[in-house]
Amino acid sequence: MKIALGVSGGIAAYKAAEIVRLLQERGVRVQVIMTQAAQEFIRPLTFAALSGEKVITGMFSPGEEQEPNISSAIEHIAVAQSIDALVVAPATADILAHFAQGIATDFLTTLYLATTAPVVVAPAMNVNMWNQAATQANMEILRKRGVKIVEPGSGYLACGMTGAGRLAENEAIVAAVLEALGASQDLSGETVLITAGPTREKIDPVRYLTNRSSGRMGYALAEAALRRGARVLLVSGPTSLTAPGGAEMTRVESAEEMRRAMLDLLSQATIVIMTAAVSDYRVKVAADQKIKRKGAMALDLEPTPDILKEITSHKTSQIVIGFAAETTNVLESARQKLIAKNLDAIVVNDVSREGVGFDSERNAVTIISRHEGEVVEVPETTKWDVAQRVLDQVVRLREHRKSAVKA
Ligand code: C5P
């Protein structure tokens, strides 16, 4: 296990020395990266002596200014690929702003863009800087992106003021790093096939039937599975989201296109997660020309194929998870679907609740597993956290299955 520890410029920079030691005690190798400002507070030599590794202090190592060689110029890529987590403690308002906006001006900010490893930040700053709307907006961006934030504590600050902004306790930072590392590779060797977003069922060349699904839940799952070491195949209906880097994308429009893509890809998958809000109905015969407006009209609809049911009837050894959005009789209907669709687990959203579920950044779900009817409640949180809890459950199902095979 190896992490990169970014130290940015603040009074709390000296506390990072203790973090290096605590991580090493747990068998984690630490590559320290210091920003220019951090070097005003503490000397690189301290970290070099503690970590036993060369400390990175800039894009180009000293002595190479006149003739920077290729190896130092691409070092951020090499470091990005070799680490299991990027940790920044203390993280200044400036570093957090750079991360949130994707601005790369030095080694640490470039490394943030270049790495796909989990990222943990422990902010430390003056209370007013922390409470500033700009800082809080940047924190929200990072949180949504899945960056783990070790919240600063309240107390006496070096600037003489009292309030939030103190670097979190070292133990809390180390625990967050270990959690990020523990979760980082438990899906390696798995291929996760995920569907996301709505489908569009054509009525005529300009109109279609669709629903409010944004695709965020499926995209969060794709990104979380990638971070945990899986290969990810993402079959997506139309959304406005950016594809997670590293996911193999298949873009589809209708339920029928989604069905074909899924049946094509199924044999490569070891885990299938269907978050897509597949349209339940489609027009029997879509019009070739735009339908003109005249009095009342009725659409002649037929059901779309139930992709999930077809998948479970074709599957070999895959673990298959379905989603269900319900407004009434939430748990009972979900239990029935778990059986009817022959799933290993079903994730239930109560979409009648305000502010969660469809077209929202947040969600609250119940995960019901086939194995002993286990029920896991995930109270309202970000879709990123929900994705992690769903993947935790996938890992548990895999373990149960392995032990069942052995017995
Ligand atoms: O039956 P219901 O639509 O509530 O089931 C939801 C689950 O079934 C979701 O996982 C969804 O992706 C999947 N589904 C499907 N094909 C359909 C309808 C739903 O695969 N035509």
PDB file of N, CA, C and O and ligand atoms in Angstrom, residues 195 274-280 304-308 322-324 326 337 341, ligand 1:
ATOM      1  N   THR A 195     -26.400  -0.396 -15.754  1.00  0.00           N
ATOM      2  CA  THR A 195     -27.241   0.436 -16.627  1.00  0.00           C
ATOM      3  C   THR A 195     -27.594   1.694 -15.861  1.00  0.00           C
ATOM      4  O   THR A 195     -27.711   1.674 -14.640  1.00  0.00           O
ATOM      5  N   MET A 274     -28.638  -2.994 -12.317  1.00  0.00           N
ATOM      6  CA  MET A 274     -29.572  -2.303 -13.224  1.00  0.00           C
ATOM      7  C   MET A 274     -30.188  -1.116 -12.501  1.00  0.00           C
ATOM      8  O   MET A 274     -31.173  -1.267 -11.794  1.00  0.00           O
ATOM      9  N   THR A 275     -29.600   0.069 -12.670  1.00  0.00           N
ATOM     10  CA  THR A 275     -30.217   1.248 -12.044  1.00  0.00           C
ATOM     11  C   THR A 275     -31.126   1.973 -13.029  1.00  0.00           C
ATOM     12  O   THR A 275     -31.837   2.884 -12.657  1.00  0.00           O
ATOM     13  N   ALA A 276     -31.052   1.608 -14.309  1.00  0.00           N
ATOM     14  CA  ALA A 276     -31.792   2.370 -15.323  1.00  0.00           C
ATOM     15  C   ALA A 276     -33.281   2.375 -15.040  1.00  0.00           C
ATOM     16  O   ALA A 276     -33.840   1.379 -14.589  1.00  0.00           O
ATOM     17  N   ALA A 277     -33.891   3.530 -15.272  1.00  0.00           N
ATOM     18  CA  ALA A 277     -35.353   3.636 -15.178  1.00  0.00           C
ATOM     19  C   ALA A 277     -35.877   3.353 -16.583  1.00  0.00           C
ATOM     20  O   ALA A 277     -36.087   4.268 -17.381  1.00  0.00           O
ATOM     21  N   VAL A 278     -35.996   2.070 -16.867  1.00  0.00           N
ATOM     22  CA  VAL A 278     -36.420   1.663 -18.210  1.00  0.00           C
ATOM     23  C   VAL A 278     -37.896   2.019 -18.359  1.00  0.00           C
ATOM     24  O   VAL A 278     -38.699   1.731 -17.480  1.00  0.00           O
ATOM     25  N   SER A 279     -38.235   2.635 -19.478  1.00  0.00           N
ATOM     26  CA  SER A 279     -39.644   2.966 -19.721  1.00  0.00           C
ATOM     27  C   SER A 279     -40.446   1.666 -19.738  1.00  0.00           C
ATOM     28  O   SER A 279     -40.014   0.676 -20.325  1.00  0.00           O
ATOM     29  N   ASP A 280     -41.579   1.641 -19.062  1.00  0.00           N
ATOM     30  CA  ASP A 280     -42.372   0.404 -19.010  1.00  0.00           C
ATOM     31  C   ASP A 280     -43.186   0.196 -20.273  1.00  0.00           C
ATOM     32  O   ASP A 280     -43.564  -0.919 -20.596  1.00  0.00           O
ATOM     33  N   THR A 304     -42.624  -2.674 -22.688  1.00  0.00           N
ATOM     34  CA  THR A 304     -41.264  -2.916 -23.192  1.00  0.00           C
ATOM     35  C   THR A 304     -40.802  -4.260 -22.623  1.00  0.00           C
ATOM     36  O   THR A 304     -41.384  -4.755 -21.663  1.00  0.00           O
ATOM     37  N   PRO A 305     -39.752  -4.842 -23.191  1.00  0.00           N
ATOM     38  CA  PRO A 305     -39.235  -6.083 -22.608  1.00  0.00           C
ATOM     39  C   PRO A 305     -38.679  -5.821 -21.209  1.00  0.00           C
ATOM     40  O   PRO A 305     -38.095  -4.760 -20.977  1.00  0.00           O
ATOM     41  N   ASP A 306     -38.883  -6.744 -20.281  1.00  0.00           N
ATOM     42  CA  ASP A 306     -38.280  -6.602 -18.950  1.00  0.00           C
ATOM     43  C   ASP A 306     -36.848  -7.122 -19.044  1.00  0.00           C
ATOM     44  O   ASP A 306     -36.596  -8.334 -19.043  1.00  0.00           O
ATOM     45  N   ILE A 307     -35.910  -6.181 -19.165  1.00  0.00           N
ATOM     46  CA  ILE A 307     -34.505  -6.546 -19.425  1.00  0.00           C
ATOM     47  C   ILE A 307     -33.950  -7.368 -18.262  1.00  0.00           C
ATOM     48  O   ILE A 307     -33.293  -8.393 -18.443  1.00  0.00           O
ATOM     49  N   LEU A 308     -34.261  -6.910 -17.063  1.00  0.00           N
ATOM     50  CA  LEU A 308     -33.709  -7.551 -15.876  1.00  0.00           C
ATOM     51  C   LEU A 308     -34.141  -9.020 -15.788  1.00  0.00           C
ATOM     52  O   LEU A 308     -33.324  -9.901 -15.512  1.00  0.00           O
ATOM     53  N   GLY A 322     -31.041  -5.347  -8.717  1.00  0.00           N
ATOM     54  CA  GLY A 322     -32.025  -4.479  -9.375  1.00  0.00           C
ATOM     55  C   GLY A 322     -32.320  -3.277  -8.502  1.00  0.00           C
ATOM     56  O   GLY A 322     -32.000  -3.257  -7.308  1.00  0.00           O
ATOM     57  N   PHE A 323     -32.908  -2.260  -9.103  1.00  0.00           N
ATOM     58  CA  PHE A 323     -33.372  -1.087  -8.360  1.00  0.00           C
ATOM     59  C   PHE A 323     -34.885  -1.027  -8.488  1.00  0.00           C
ATOM     60  O   PHE A 323     -35.440  -1.509  -9.477  1.00  0.00           O
ATOM     61  N   ALA A 324     -35.532  -0.447  -7.517  1.00  0.00           N
ATOM     62  CA  ALA A 324     -36.978  -0.268  -7.628  1.00  0.00           C
ATOM     63  C   ALA A 324     -37.344   1.090  -7.055  1.00  0.00           C
ATOM     64  O   ALA A 324     -36.874   1.464  -5.983  1.00  0.00           O
ATOM     65  N   GLU A 326     -40.436   3.092  -5.809  1.00  0.00           N
ATOM     66  CA  GLU A 326     -41.827   2.817  -5.434  1.00  0.00           C
ATOM     67  C   GLU A 326     -42.415   4.030  -4.727  1.00  0.00           C
ATOM     68  O   GLU A 326     -41.693   4.822  -4.123  1.00  0.00           O
ATOM     69  N   LYS A 337     -40.609  -8.181  -6.062  1.00  0.00           N
ATOM     70  CA  LYS A 337     -39.766  -8.049  -7.270  1.00  0.00           C
ATOM     71  C   LYS A 337     -38.477  -8.851  -7.157  1.00  0.00           C
ATOM     72  O   LYS A 337     -37.998  -9.422  -8.129  1.00  0.00           O
ATOM     73  N   LYS A 341     -38.120 -11.362 -10.144  1.00  0.00           N
ATOM     74  CA  LYS A 341     -37.063 -11.130 -11.128  1.00  0.00           C
ATOM     75  C   LYS A 341     -35.820 -11.957 -10.829  1.00  0.00           C
ATOM     76  O   LYS A 341     -34.794 -11.793 -11.495  1.00  0.00           O
TER      77      LYS A 341
HETATM   78  O1  C5P B   1     -40.578  -3.570 -12.342  1.00  0.00           O
HETATM   79  P1  C5P B   1     -39.775  -2.342 -12.120  1.00  0.00           P
HETATM   80  O2  C5P B   1     -39.708  -1.434 -13.317  1.00  0.00           O
HETATM   81  O3  C5P B   1     -40.128  -1.561 -10.879  1.00  0.00           O
HETATM   82  O4  C5P B   1     -38.322  -2.927 -11.836  1.00  0.00           O
HETATM   83  C1  C5P B   1     -37.252  -2.101 -11.662  1.00  0.00           C
HETATM   84  C2  C5P B   1     -35.994  -2.824 -12.022  1.00  0.00           C
HETATM   85  O5  C5P B   1     -36.169  -3.551 -13.247  1.00  0.00           O
HETATM   86  C3  C5P B   1     -34.865  -1.864 -12.267  1.00  0.00           C
HETATM   87  O6  C5P B   1     -33.657  -2.489 -11.883  1.00  0.00           O
HETATM   88  C4  C5P B   1     -34.945  -1.635 -13.767  1.00  0.00           C
HETATM   89  O7  C5P B   1     -33.697  -1.251 -14.286  1.00  0.00           O
HETATM   90  C5  C5P B   1     -35.401  -2.993 -14.290  1.00  0.00           C
HETATM   91  N1  C5P B   1     -36.260  -2.950 -15.483  1.00  0.00           N
HETATM   92  C6  C5P B   1     -35.859  -3.592 -16.639  1.00  0.00           C
HETATM   93  N2  C5P B   1     -36.640  -3.584 -17.763  1.00  0.00           N
HETATM   94  C7  C5P B   1     -37.838  -2.970 -17.743  1.00  0.00           C
HETATM   95  C8  C5P B   1     -38.268  -2.326 -16.570  1.00  0.00           C
HETATM   96  C9  C5P B   1     -37.459  -2.324 -15.457  1.00  0.00           C
HETATM   97  O8  C5P B   1     -34.760  -4.142 -16.660  1.00  0.00           O
HETATM   98  N3  C5P B   1     -38.580  -2.967 -18.846  1.00  0.00           N
END
